[in-house]
Amino acid sequence: MTSQIAILVVLSLGQPPIPTRPQPQFAVVRSFDKALGQATLLQIQAVSEVVPEKAIVNGQEVTRNVIRQVLRTVETQFSVEKGTVLDTAGKKVSAAEVSKRLKVGATVLVASQQPDPLYLRIVQPETLILITSPMPVPLPKLPPPKV
Amino acid sequence: MANQTIALLALFSLGLAPERPPRNPPMPKGPQPEFVTIQAIDPAQKRIEYLHADAVIVPITVAVFENGRQVTKTAYRQEQRVSKRAIVLEKEAVYDTAGKKVSAQEALKRLKVGDTVLVATQPVDPLYLRVIRPGTLILVSSTPPPPIPIPAPFPKDKRGEPPPKRLP
């Protein structure tokens, strides 16, 4: 068992590191109510949409549906009191400190869990990372499932 | 004397006035870049390989009750899959966080396997780059990602039922 672990460690030594946690998303603070501790965040997100596309199959032009990514502006609410805010070192930032640092127009990062440190290596140290509940990803309208 | 007093009062009040947030804060105009880690560099071909997390739609079977009977149906779920992608530096563009173009040669000198960079399909809005450390490179590939084919529902077996793959 120990030798197997040792072999795995030796094999992984030459490999570049692979992030195991999700990457953060960028958001801009649209408004911030300090009294309520409520921030409105704006994000530009890629959403999947089914679009018809022409393709050549066996020499004939056919129209088939494919899923493409389209951009949408998504607005979300974040409660400083209820939510968790981290710094780039993964340390929790207090609600009072967040109220001081969060400014309208500022760029922040949002994630559903602590982002992988590999991604945060290139993030400015004073950046706030807002941990939000995972945003439901709207699925495109697909053909009705068959029984 | 009166003018000087007014001027002094005006200056004093400017310092004391509470900071007002901008009414319409600027919003980014384009898509946000993505964080990726470099997995391999081919200096001869000026080719960079990186890991990219793709959202894929996968069919799953779900058991539902219809008219008091349990039936199995195909549903769809979005999952994150990590795939390897490549970019040829000579064909695409590389920028720094100041929006200045970086030559392929210079980018190759600066990039190392394991480094984290940003990738985008168009030059990145500076609003996003305010939180990125100077010196970070942004790889801009104008090639749009390939369209995702619509997943086919599970084929039925001899009994007319989808394979017994259930939600975890």
PDB file of C-alpha atoms in Angstrom:
ATOM      1  CA  MET A   1       0.000   0.000   0.000  1.00  0.00           C
ATOM      2  CA  THR A   2       2.784   2.384   1.028  1.00  0.00           C
ATOM      3  CA  SER A   3       4.762   1.485  -2.080  1.00  0.00           C
ATOM      4  CA  GLN A   4       1.697   2.213  -4.272  1.00  0.00           C
ATOM      5  CA  ILE A   5       1.341   5.663  -2.715  1.00  0.00           C
ATOM      6  CA  ALA A   6       5.066   6.257  -3.190  1.00  0.00           C
ATOM      7  CA  ILE A   7       4.800   5.312  -6.884  1.00  0.00           C
ATOM      8  CA  LEU A   8       1.833   7.667  -7.326  1.00  0.00           C
ATOM      9  CA  VAL A   9       3.725  10.492  -5.628  1.00  0.00           C
ATOM     10  CA  VAL A  10       6.782   9.887  -7.836  1.00  0.00           C
ATOM     11  CA  LEU A  11       4.606   9.816 -10.974  1.00  0.00           C
ATOM     12  CA  SER A  12       2.763  12.985  -9.998  1.00  0.00           C
ATOM     13  CA  LEU A  13       6.002  14.872  -9.290  1.00  0.00           C
ATOM     14  CA  GLY A  14       6.614  15.511 -12.978  1.00  0.00           C
ATOM     15  CA  GLN A  15       3.037  16.537 -13.641  1.00  0.00           C
ATOM     16  CA  PRO A  16       1.942  20.170 -13.592  1.00  0.00           C
ATOM     17  CA  PRO A  17      -0.573  20.922 -10.830  1.00  0.00           C
ATOM     18  CA  ILE A  18      -4.225  20.497 -11.723  1.00  0.00           C
ATOM     19  CA  PRO A  19      -6.864  22.638 -10.015  1.00  0.00           C
ATOM     20  CA  THR A  20      -9.352  20.514  -8.104  1.00  0.00           C
ATOM     21  CA  ARG A  21     -11.792  23.228  -7.095  1.00  0.00           C
ATOM     22  CA  PRO A  22     -13.888  25.486  -9.355  1.00  0.00           C
ATOM     23  CA  GLN A  23     -12.581  28.719 -10.777  1.00  0.00           C
ATOM     24  CA  PRO A  24     -14.046  31.988  -9.526  1.00  0.00           C
ATOM     25  CA  GLN A  25     -16.225  34.247 -11.659  1.00  0.00           C
ATOM     26  CA  PHE A  26     -15.921  37.996 -12.020  1.00  0.00           C
ATOM     27  CA  ALA A  27     -18.695  40.311 -10.818  1.00  0.00           C
ATOM     28  CA  VAL A  28     -19.124  44.064 -10.476  1.00  0.00           C
ATOM     29  CA  VAL A  29     -20.817  45.614  -7.428  1.00  0.00           C
ATOM     30  CA  ARG A  30     -23.808  47.498  -8.803  1.00  0.00           C
ATOM     31  CA  SER A  31     -25.130  48.757  -5.485  1.00  0.00           C
ATOM     32  CA  PHE A  32     -24.386  48.245  -1.818  1.00  0.00           C
ATOM     33  CA  ASP A  33     -26.763  49.019   1.040  1.00  0.00           C
ATOM     34  CA  LYS A  34     -24.448  49.278   4.046  1.00  0.00           C
ATOM     35  CA  ALA A  35     -27.338  49.437   6.520  1.00  0.00           C
ATOM     36  CA  LEU A  36     -28.847  46.172   5.266  1.00  0.00           C
ATOM     37  CA  GLY A  37     -25.501  44.665   4.338  1.00  0.00           C
ATOM     38  CA  GLN A  38     -26.955  43.798   0.950  1.00  0.00           C
ATOM     39  CA  ALA A  39     -24.952  44.031  -2.268  1.00  0.00           C
ATOM     40  CA  THR A  40     -26.241  43.721  -5.819  1.00  0.00           C
ATOM     41  CA  LEU A  41     -23.761  42.058  -8.144  1.00  0.00           C
ATOM     42  CA  LEU A  42     -23.743  42.056 -11.918  1.00  0.00           C
ATOM     43  CA  GLN A  43     -22.196  39.271 -13.912  1.00  0.00           C
ATOM     44  CA  ILE A  44     -21.929  38.570 -17.592  1.00  0.00           C
ATOM     45  CA  GLN A  45     -22.469  34.854 -17.968  1.00  0.00           C
ATOM     46  CA  ALA A  46     -22.412  32.461 -20.866  1.00  0.00           C
ATOM     47  CA  VAL A  47     -25.723  30.630 -21.047  1.00  0.00           C
ATOM     48  CA  SER A  48     -26.406  27.589 -23.228  1.00  0.00           C
ATOM     49  CA  GLU A  49     -29.043  28.027 -25.910  1.00  0.00           C
ATOM     50  CA  VAL A  50     -30.293  25.653 -28.597  1.00  0.00           C
ATOM     51  CA  VAL A  51     -29.867  27.141 -32.063  1.00  0.00           C
ATOM     52  CA  PRO A  52     -30.451  25.608 -35.504  1.00  0.00           C
ATOM     53  CA  GLU A  53     -27.283  25.115 -37.553  1.00  0.00           C
ATOM     54  CA  LYS A  54     -26.848  24.069 -41.167  1.00  0.00           C
ATOM     55  CA  ALA A  55     -24.466  21.201 -41.803  1.00  0.00           C
ATOM     56  CA  ILE A  56     -23.517  18.955 -44.711  1.00  0.00           C
ATOM     57  CA  VAL A  57     -24.259  15.283 -44.005  1.00  0.00           C
ATOM     58  CA  ASN A  58     -23.551  12.731 -46.776  1.00  0.00           C
ATOM     59  CA  GLY A  59     -23.322  15.558 -49.291  1.00  0.00           C
ATOM     60  CA  GLN A  60     -26.715  16.974 -48.338  1.00  0.00           C
ATOM     61  CA  GLU A  61     -27.428  20.156 -46.419  1.00  0.00           C
ATOM     62  CA  VAL A  62     -29.336  19.451 -43.236  1.00  0.00           C
ATOM     63  CA  THR A  63     -30.437  21.670 -40.383  1.00  0.00           C
ATOM     64  CA  ARG A  64     -29.687  20.337 -36.937  1.00  0.00           C
ATOM     65  CA  ASN A  65     -29.983  21.819 -33.489  1.00  0.00           C
ATOM     66  CA  VAL A  66     -26.805  22.500 -31.525  1.00  0.00           C
ATOM     67  CA  ILE A  67     -26.118  24.121 -28.182  1.00  0.00           C
ATOM     68  CA  ARG A  68     -24.281  27.440 -28.304  1.00  0.00           C
ATOM     69  CA  GLN A  69     -23.154  29.779 -25.573  1.00  0.00           C
ATOM     70  CA  VAL A  70     -24.777  33.226 -25.526  1.00  0.00           C
ATOM     71  CA  LEU A  71     -23.976  36.079 -23.143  1.00  0.00           C
ATOM     72  CA  ARG A  72     -26.500  37.267 -20.559  1.00  0.00           C
ATOM     73  CA  THR A  73     -26.238  39.873 -17.817  1.00  0.00           C
ATOM     74  CA  VAL A  74     -27.226  38.272 -14.539  1.00  0.00           C
ATOM     75  CA  GLU A  75     -27.990  40.220 -11.363  1.00  0.00           C
ATOM     76  CA  THR A  76     -27.582  38.545  -7.972  1.00  0.00           C
ATOM     77  CA  GLN A  77     -28.001  39.631  -4.377  1.00  0.00           C
ATOM     78  CA  PHE A  78     -25.391  38.996  -1.726  1.00  0.00           C
ATOM     79  CA  SER A  79     -25.918  39.405   2.010  1.00  0.00           C
ATOM     80  CA  VAL A  80     -22.748  40.386   3.826  1.00  0.00           C
ATOM     81  CA  GLU A  81     -24.197  39.163   7.136  1.00  0.00           C
ATOM     82  CA  LYS A  82     -25.388  35.774   5.876  1.00  0.00           C
ATOM     83  CA  GLY A  83     -22.789  35.093   3.201  1.00  0.00           C
ATOM     84  CA  THR A  84     -19.111  34.260   3.468  1.00  0.00           C
ATOM     85  CA  VAL A  85     -16.373  36.512   2.151  1.00  0.00           C
ATOM     86  CA  LEU A  86     -12.792  35.309   1.786  1.00  0.00           C
ATOM     87  CA  ASP A  87      -9.523  36.957   0.876  1.00  0.00           C
ATOM     88  CA  THR A  88      -7.120  35.456  -1.655  1.00  0.00           C
ATOM     89  CA  ALA A  89      -5.371  33.506   1.110  1.00  0.00           C
ATOM     90  CA  GLY A  90      -8.656  31.773   1.940  1.00  0.00           C
ATOM     91  CA  LYS A  91      -9.053  33.692   5.205  1.00  0.00           C
ATOM     92  CA  LYS A  92     -12.558  34.763   6.221  1.00  0.00           C
ATOM     93  CA  VAL A  93     -13.169  38.522   6.082  1.00  0.00           C
ATOM     94  CA  SER A  94     -15.506  39.869   8.771  1.00  0.00           C
ATOM     95  CA  ALA A  95     -18.805  41.527   7.813  1.00  0.00           C
ATOM     96  CA  ALA A  96     -17.579  44.843   9.281  1.00  0.00           C
ATOM     97  CA  GLU A  97     -14.413  44.689   7.189  1.00  0.00           C
ATOM     98  CA  VAL A  98     -16.404  43.788   4.071  1.00  0.00           C
ATOM     99  CA  SER A  99     -18.711  46.785   4.644  1.00  0.00           C
ATOM    100  CA  LYS A 100     -15.626  48.993   4.725  1.00  0.00           C
ATOM    101  CA  ARG A 101     -13.984  47.509   1.639  1.00  0.00           C
ATOM    102  CA  LEU A 102     -16.918  46.779  -0.652  1.00  0.00           C
ATOM    103  CA  LYS A 103     -17.467  49.742  -2.969  1.00  0.00           C
ATOM    104  CA  VAL A 104     -19.987  50.356  -5.728  1.00  0.00           C
ATOM    105  CA  GLY A 105     -18.319  49.783  -9.084  1.00  0.00           C
ATOM    106  CA  ALA A 106     -15.645  47.509  -7.612  1.00  0.00           C
ATOM    107  CA  THR A 107     -14.772  44.212  -9.239  1.00  0.00           C
ATOM    108  CA  VAL A 108     -15.010  41.180  -6.986  1.00  0.00           C
ATOM    109  CA  LEU A 109     -14.824  37.452  -7.478  1.00  0.00           C
ATOM    110  CA  VAL A 110     -17.704  35.120  -6.758  1.00  0.00           C
ATOM    111  CA  ALA A 111     -17.667  31.370  -6.323  1.00  0.00           C
ATOM    112  CA  SER A 112     -19.885  28.651  -4.922  1.00  0.00           C
ATOM    113  CA  GLN A 113     -16.998  27.394  -2.746  1.00  0.00           C
ATOM    114  CA  GLN A 114     -13.452  28.448  -1.968  1.00  0.00           C
ATOM    115  CA  PRO A 115     -11.727  28.695  -5.370  1.00  0.00           C
ATOM    116  CA  ASP A 116      -8.642  26.644  -6.086  1.00  0.00           C
ATOM    117  CA  PRO A 117      -5.452  28.408  -4.867  1.00  0.00           C
ATOM    118  CA  LEU A 118      -3.928  27.781  -8.300  1.00  0.00           C
ATOM    119  CA  TYR A 119      -6.366  30.306  -9.764  1.00  0.00           C
ATOM    120  CA  LEU A 120      -5.917  32.813  -6.939  1.00  0.00           C
ATOM    121  CA  ARG A 121      -2.160  33.074  -7.582  1.00  0.00           C
ATOM    122  CA  ILE A 122      -2.873  35.689 -10.260  1.00  0.00           C
ATOM    123  CA  VAL A 123      -5.479  37.623  -8.257  1.00  0.00           C
ATOM    124  CA  GLN A 124      -4.617  40.911  -6.522  1.00  0.00           C
ATOM    125  CA  PRO A 125      -4.283  40.250  -2.766  1.00  0.00           C
ATOM    126  CA  GLU A 126      -6.871  42.853  -1.714  1.00  0.00           C
ATOM    127  CA  THR A 127      -9.611  41.277  -3.869  1.00  0.00           C
ATOM    128  CA  LEU A 128     -12.714  40.062  -2.067  1.00  0.00           C
ATOM    129  CA  ILE A 129     -14.111  36.623  -2.904  1.00  0.00           C
ATOM    130  CA  LEU A 130     -17.826  36.318  -2.238  1.00  0.00           C
ATOM    131  CA  ILE A 131     -19.024  32.786  -1.627  1.00  0.00           C
ATOM    132  CA  THR A 132     -22.530  32.528  -2.959  1.00  0.00           C
ATOM    133  CA  SER A 133     -24.957  29.658  -3.168  1.00  0.00           C
ATOM    134  CA  PRO A 134     -24.424  27.910  -6.490  1.00  0.00           C
ATOM    135  CA  MET A 135     -26.334  29.739  -9.166  1.00  0.00           C
ATOM    136  CA  PRO A 136     -28.760  27.437 -10.978  1.00  0.00           C
ATOM    137  CA  VAL A 137     -27.493  26.981 -14.506  1.00  0.00           C
ATOM    138  CA  PRO A 138     -30.431  27.272 -16.891  1.00  0.00           C
ATOM    139  CA  LEU A 139     -30.463  24.258 -19.157  1.00  0.00           C
ATOM    140  CA  PRO A 140     -31.379  24.873 -22.781  1.00  0.00           C
ATOM    141  CA  LYS A 141     -34.716  23.593 -23.999  1.00  0.00           C
ATOM    142  CA  LEU A 142     -33.886  20.154 -25.311  1.00  0.00           C
ATOM    143  CA  PRO A 143     -36.101  17.770 -27.246  1.00  0.00           C
ATOM    144  CA  PRO A 144     -38.663  16.144 -24.937  1.00  0.00           C
ATOM    145  CA  PRO A 145     -37.160  13.124 -23.217  1.00  0.00           C
ATOM    146  CA  LYS A 146     -38.472   9.771 -24.396  1.00  0.00           C
ATOM    147  CA  VAL A 147     -39.934   7.193 -22.043  1.00  0.00           C
TER     148      VAL A 147
ATOM    149  CA  MET B   1     -10.942  88.116   3.581  1.00  0.00           C
ATOM    150  CA  ALA B   2     -14.529  86.858   3.072  1.00  0.00           C
ATOM    151  CA  ASN B   3     -13.518  85.162  -0.178  1.00  0.00           C
ATOM    152  CA  GLN B   4     -10.614  83.430   1.536  1.00  0.00           C
ATOM    153  CA  THR B   5     -12.901  82.208   4.324  1.00  0.00           C
ATOM    154  CA  ILE B   6     -15.394  80.837   1.783  1.00  0.00           C
ATOM    155  CA  ALA B   7     -12.609  79.141  -0.121  1.00  0.00           C
ATOM    156  CA  LEU B   8     -11.236  77.618   3.079  1.00  0.00           C
ATOM    157  CA  LEU B   9     -14.715  76.435   4.130  1.00  0.00           C
ATOM    158  CA  ALA B  10     -15.264  74.918   0.664  1.00  0.00           C
ATOM    159  CA  LEU B  11     -11.966  73.076   0.817  1.00  0.00           C
ATOM    160  CA  PHE B  12     -12.679  71.895   4.363  1.00  0.00           C
ATOM    161  CA  SER B  13     -16.157  70.664   3.435  1.00  0.00           C
ATOM    162  CA  LEU B  14     -14.756  68.752   0.442  1.00  0.00           C
ATOM    163  CA  GLY B  15     -12.616  66.716   2.780  1.00  0.00           C
ATOM    164  CA  LEU B  16     -15.464  66.073   5.182  1.00  0.00           C
ATOM    165  CA  ALA B  17     -18.135  65.293   2.595  1.00  0.00           C
ATOM    166  CA  PRO B  18     -19.020  61.600   2.619  1.00  0.00           C
ATOM    167  CA  GLU B  19     -17.805  59.660  -0.383  1.00  0.00           C
ATOM    168  CA  ARG B  20     -20.693  59.231  -2.801  1.00  0.00           C
ATOM    169  CA  PRO B  21     -20.926  56.028  -4.781  1.00  0.00           C
ATOM    170  CA  PRO B  22     -21.132  56.489  -8.530  1.00  0.00           C
ATOM    171  CA  ARG B  23     -24.738  56.535  -9.751  1.00  0.00           C
ATOM    172  CA  ASN B  24     -24.157  54.304 -12.720  1.00  0.00           C
ATOM    173  CA  PRO B  25     -21.038  52.264 -12.043  1.00  0.00           C
ATOM    174  CA  PRO B  26     -19.279  51.144 -15.211  1.00  0.00           C
ATOM    175  CA  MET B  27     -20.152  47.668 -16.347  1.00  0.00           C
ATOM    176  CA  PRO B  28     -17.902  45.313 -18.307  1.00  0.00           C
ATOM    177  CA  LYS B  29     -18.768  45.174 -21.984  1.00  0.00           C
ATOM    178  CA  GLY B  30     -17.560  41.752 -22.941  1.00  0.00           C
ATOM    179  CA  PRO B  31     -17.470  38.202 -21.648  1.00  0.00           C
ATOM    180  CA  GLN B  32     -15.363  37.454 -18.612  1.00  0.00           C
ATOM    181  CA  PRO B  33     -12.053  35.671 -19.102  1.00  0.00           C
ATOM    182  CA  GLU B  34     -11.439  32.222 -17.702  1.00  0.00           C
ATOM    183  CA  PHE B  35      -8.678  31.022 -15.424  1.00  0.00           C
ATOM    184  CA  VAL B  36      -6.619  28.152 -16.814  1.00  0.00           C
ATOM    185  CA  THR B  37      -3.409  26.380 -15.864  1.00  0.00           C
ATOM    186  CA  ILE B  38      -0.758  25.583 -18.429  1.00  0.00           C
ATOM    187  CA  GLN B  39      -0.071  21.876 -18.873  1.00  0.00           C
ATOM    188  CA  ALA B  40       2.507  21.836 -21.681  1.00  0.00           C
ATOM    189  CA  ILE B  41       4.538  24.225 -23.822  1.00  0.00           C
ATOM    190  CA  ASP B  42       5.937  23.384 -27.248  1.00  0.00           C
ATOM    191  CA  PRO B  43       8.465  26.170 -27.987  1.00  0.00           C
ATOM    192  CA  ALA B  44       9.119  24.920 -31.537  1.00  0.00           C
ATOM    193  CA  GLN B  45       5.470  25.140 -32.574  1.00  0.00           C
ATOM    194  CA  LYS B  46       4.760  28.009 -30.151  1.00  0.00           C
ATOM    195  CA  ARG B  47       1.908  25.915 -28.847  1.00  0.00           C
ATOM    196  CA  ILE B  48       0.461  26.079 -25.349  1.00  0.00           C
ATOM    197  CA  GLU B  49      -1.720  23.356 -23.853  1.00  0.00           C
ATOM    198  CA  TYR B  50      -4.043  24.151 -20.983  1.00  0.00           C
ATOM    199  CA  LEU B  51      -6.859  22.599 -19.018  1.00  0.00           C
ATOM    200  CA  HIS B  52     -10.299  24.021 -19.607  1.00  0.00           C
ATOM    201  CA  ALA B  53     -13.494  23.301 -17.671  1.00  0.00           C
ATOM    202  CA  ASP B  54     -16.374  22.826 -20.102  1.00  0.00           C
ATOM    203  CA  ALA B  55     -20.041  22.701 -19.273  1.00  0.00           C
ATOM    204  CA  VAL B  56     -21.474  19.606 -20.920  1.00  0.00           C
ATOM    205  CA  ILE B  57     -25.027  18.345 -21.005  1.00  0.00           C
ATOM    206  CA  VAL B  58     -25.316  14.670 -20.258  1.00  0.00           C
ATOM    207  CA  PRO B  59     -28.347  12.405 -20.419  1.00  0.00           C
ATOM    208  CA  ILE B  60     -29.306  10.627 -17.212  1.00  0.00           C
ATOM    209  CA  THR B  61     -32.106   8.253 -16.379  1.00  0.00           C
ATOM    210  CA  VAL B  62     -34.523   9.210 -13.664  1.00  0.00           C
ATOM    211  CA  ALA B  63     -37.255   7.177 -12.057  1.00  0.00           C
ATOM    212  CA  VAL B  64     -40.575   9.051 -11.853  1.00  0.00           C
ATOM    213  CA  PHE B  65     -44.084   8.069 -10.833  1.00  0.00           C
ATOM    214  CA  GLU B  66     -46.768   8.494 -13.471  1.00  0.00           C
ATOM    215  CA  ASN B  67     -50.344   7.409 -12.795  1.00  0.00           C
ATOM    216  CA  GLY B  68     -49.141   5.501  -9.759  1.00  0.00           C
ATOM    217  CA  ARG B  69     -46.553   3.546 -11.772  1.00  0.00           C
ATOM    218  CA  GLN B  70     -42.805   3.962 -11.627  1.00  0.00           C
ATOM    219  CA  VAL B  71     -41.368   4.710 -15.052  1.00  0.00           C
ATOM    220  CA  THR B  72     -37.821   5.469 -16.131  1.00  0.00           C
ATOM    221  CA  LYS B  73     -37.212   8.567 -18.262  1.00  0.00           C
ATOM    222  CA  THR B  74     -34.251  10.290 -19.840  1.00  0.00           C
ATOM    223  CA  ALA B  75     -33.483  13.709 -18.406  1.00  0.00           C
ATOM    224  CA  TYR B  76     -30.546  16.067 -18.941  1.00  0.00           C
ATOM    225  CA  ARG B  77     -28.067  17.452 -16.485  1.00  0.00           C
ATOM    226  CA  GLN B  78     -25.258  19.986 -16.858  1.00  0.00           C
ATOM    227  CA  GLU B  79     -21.838  18.814 -15.678  1.00  0.00           C
ATOM    228  CA  GLN B  80     -18.354  20.314 -15.623  1.00  0.00           C
ATOM    229  CA  ARG B  81     -15.757  18.350 -17.592  1.00  0.00           C
ATOM    230  CA  VAL B  82     -12.103  19.228 -17.741  1.00  0.00           C
ATOM    231  CA  SER B  83     -10.606  18.967 -21.210  1.00  0.00           C
ATOM    232  CA  LYS B  84      -7.228  19.787 -22.692  1.00  0.00           C
ATOM    233  CA  ARG B  85      -7.151  22.661 -25.190  1.00  0.00           C
ATOM    234  CA  ALA B  86      -4.318  24.171 -27.164  1.00  0.00           C
ATOM    235  CA  ILE B  87      -3.480  27.582 -28.545  1.00  0.00           C
ATOM    236  CA  VAL B  88      -0.812  28.451 -31.120  1.00  0.00           C
ATOM    237  CA  LEU B  89       0.679  31.747 -29.995  1.00  0.00           C
ATOM    238  CA  GLU B  90       1.629  32.906 -33.488  1.00  0.00           C
ATOM    239  CA  LYS B  91      -1.940  32.558 -34.741  1.00  0.00           C
ATOM    240  CA  GLU B  92      -3.623  34.119 -31.712  1.00  0.00           C
ATOM    241  CA  ALA B  93      -2.945  37.174 -29.563  1.00  0.00           C
ATOM    242  CA  VAL B  94      -1.409  37.556 -26.119  1.00  0.00           C
ATOM    243  CA  TYR B  95      -1.970  40.646 -23.953  1.00  0.00           C
ATOM    244  CA  ASP B  96      -0.765  41.821 -20.569  1.00  0.00           C
ATOM    245  CA  THR B  97      -3.054  43.267 -17.895  1.00  0.00           C
ATOM    246  CA  ALA B  98      -2.472  46.787 -19.235  1.00  0.00           C
ATOM    247  CA  GLY B  99      -3.961  45.728 -22.569  1.00  0.00           C
ATOM    248  CA  LYS B 100      -0.579  45.818 -24.328  1.00  0.00           C
ATOM    249  CA  LYS B 101       0.097  43.155 -26.939  1.00  0.00           C
ATOM    250  CA  VAL B 102       2.834  40.677 -26.054  1.00  0.00           C
ATOM    251  CA  SER B 103       4.747  38.974 -28.853  1.00  0.00           C
ATOM    252  CA  ALA B 104       4.716  35.185 -29.157  1.00  0.00           C
ATOM    253  CA  GLN B 105       8.483  35.104 -28.404  1.00  0.00           C
ATOM    254  CA  GLU B 106       8.068  37.201 -25.276  1.00  0.00           C
ATOM    255  CA  ALA B 107       5.079  35.133 -24.120  1.00  0.00           C
ATOM    256  CA  LEU B 108       7.081  31.919 -24.546  1.00  0.00           C
ATOM    257  CA  LYS B 109       9.871  33.383 -22.428  1.00  0.00           C
ATOM    258  CA  ARG B 110       7.467  34.350 -19.663  1.00  0.00           C
ATOM    259  CA  LEU B 111       5.210  31.293 -19.575  1.00  0.00           C
ATOM    260  CA  LYS B 112       6.054  28.149 -17.651  1.00  0.00           C
ATOM    261  CA  VAL B 113       4.271  24.838 -17.224  1.00  0.00           C
ATOM    262  CA  GLY B 114       1.996  25.075 -14.188  1.00  0.00           C
ATOM    263  CA  ASP B 115       1.443  28.833 -14.567  1.00  0.00           C
ATOM    264  CA  THR B 116      -2.036  30.268 -14.293  1.00  0.00           C
ATOM    265  CA  VAL B 117      -3.174  32.580 -17.090  1.00  0.00           C
ATOM    266  CA  LEU B 118      -6.441  33.977 -18.377  1.00  0.00           C
ATOM    267  CA  VAL B 119      -8.001  32.926 -21.662  1.00  0.00           C
ATOM    268  CA  ALA B 120     -10.656  34.813 -23.571  1.00  0.00           C
ATOM    269  CA  THR B 121     -12.267  34.941 -26.988  1.00  0.00           C
ATOM    270  CA  GLN B 122     -11.753  38.705 -27.344  1.00  0.00           C
ATOM    271  CA  PRO B 123      -9.640  41.402 -25.652  1.00  0.00           C
ATOM    272  CA  VAL B 124     -10.699  41.508 -21.993  1.00  0.00           C
ATOM    273  CA  ASP B 125     -12.544  44.496 -20.518  1.00  0.00           C
ATOM    274  CA  PRO B 126     -10.173  46.362 -18.142  1.00  0.00           C
ATOM    275  CA  LEU B 127     -12.844  46.189 -15.418  1.00  0.00           C
ATOM    276  CA  TYR B 128     -12.114  42.478 -15.024  1.00  0.00           C
ATOM    277  CA  LEU B 129      -8.375  43.003 -15.041  1.00  0.00           C
ATOM    278  CA  ARG B 130      -8.446  45.384 -12.068  1.00  0.00           C
ATOM    279  CA  VAL B 131      -8.347  42.356  -9.747  1.00  0.00           C
ATOM    280  CA  ILE B 132      -5.605  40.544 -11.661  1.00  0.00           C
ATOM    281  CA  ARG B 133      -1.950  40.849 -10.705  1.00  0.00           C
ATOM    282  CA  PRO B 134       0.244  42.785 -13.128  1.00  0.00           C
ATOM    283  CA  GLY B 135       2.433  40.471 -15.156  1.00  0.00           C
ATOM    284  CA  THR B 136      -0.358  37.978 -15.789  1.00  0.00           C
ATOM    285  CA  LEU B 137      -0.751  37.043 -19.442  1.00  0.00           C
ATOM    286  CA  ILE B 138      -4.077  36.871 -21.243  1.00  0.00           C
ATOM    287  CA  LEU B 139      -4.327  34.459 -24.173  1.00  0.00           C
ATOM    288  CA  VAL B 140      -6.958  35.600 -26.650  1.00  0.00           C
ATOM    289  CA  SER B 141      -8.158  32.985 -29.090  1.00  0.00           C
ATOM    290  CA  SER B 142     -10.518  34.307 -31.731  1.00  0.00           C
ATOM    291  CA  THR B 143     -11.593  30.764 -32.614  1.00  0.00           C
ATOM    292  CA  PRO B 144     -15.068  30.285 -31.160  1.00  0.00           C
ATOM    293  CA  PRO B 145     -15.547  27.146 -29.083  1.00  0.00           C
ATOM    294  CA  PRO B 146     -17.060  24.302 -31.070  1.00  0.00           C
ATOM    295  CA  PRO B 147     -20.838  23.940 -30.751  1.00  0.00           C
ATOM    296  CA  ILE B 148     -21.968  21.296 -28.325  1.00  0.00           C
ATOM    297  CA  PRO B 149     -24.086  18.599 -30.002  1.00  0.00           C
ATOM    298  CA  ILE B 150     -27.386  17.845 -28.347  1.00  0.00           C
ATOM    299  CA  PRO B 151     -26.995  14.618 -26.393  1.00  0.00           C
ATOM    300  CA  ALA B 152     -29.134  11.778 -27.624  1.00  0.00           C
ATOM    301  CA  PRO B 153     -31.460  10.090 -25.148  1.00  0.00           C
ATOM    302  CA  PHE B 154     -30.332   6.698 -23.912  1.00  0.00           C
ATOM    303  CA  PRO B 155     -31.119   3.891 -26.337  1.00  0.00           C
ATOM    304  CA  LYS B 156     -33.675   1.433 -25.086  1.00  0.00           C
ATOM    305  CA  ASP B 157     -32.744  -2.187 -24.444  1.00  0.00           C
ATOM    306  CA  LYS B 158     -34.689  -5.268 -25.584  1.00  0.00           C
ATOM    307  CA  ARG B 159     -37.305  -4.713 -22.909  1.00  0.00           C
ATOM    308  CA  GLY B 160     -37.831  -1.168 -24.165  1.00  0.00           C
ATOM    309  CA  GLU B 161     -36.161   0.416 -21.148  1.00  0.00           C
ATOM    310  CA  PRO B 162     -33.110   2.671 -20.892  1.00  0.00           C
ATOM    311  CA  PRO B 163     -29.981   1.186 -19.271  1.00  0.00           C
ATOM    312  CA  PRO B 164     -30.138   1.109 -15.477  1.00  0.00           C
ATOM    313  CA  LYS B 165     -27.913   4.161 -14.859  1.00  0.00           C
ATOM    314  CA  ARG B 166     -29.367   6.168 -12.031  1.00  0.00           C
ATOM    315  CA  LEU B 167     -28.706   9.516 -10.489  1.00  0.00           C
ATOM    316  CA  PRO B 168     -26.059   9.260  -7.783  1.00  0.00           C
TER     317      PRO B 168
END
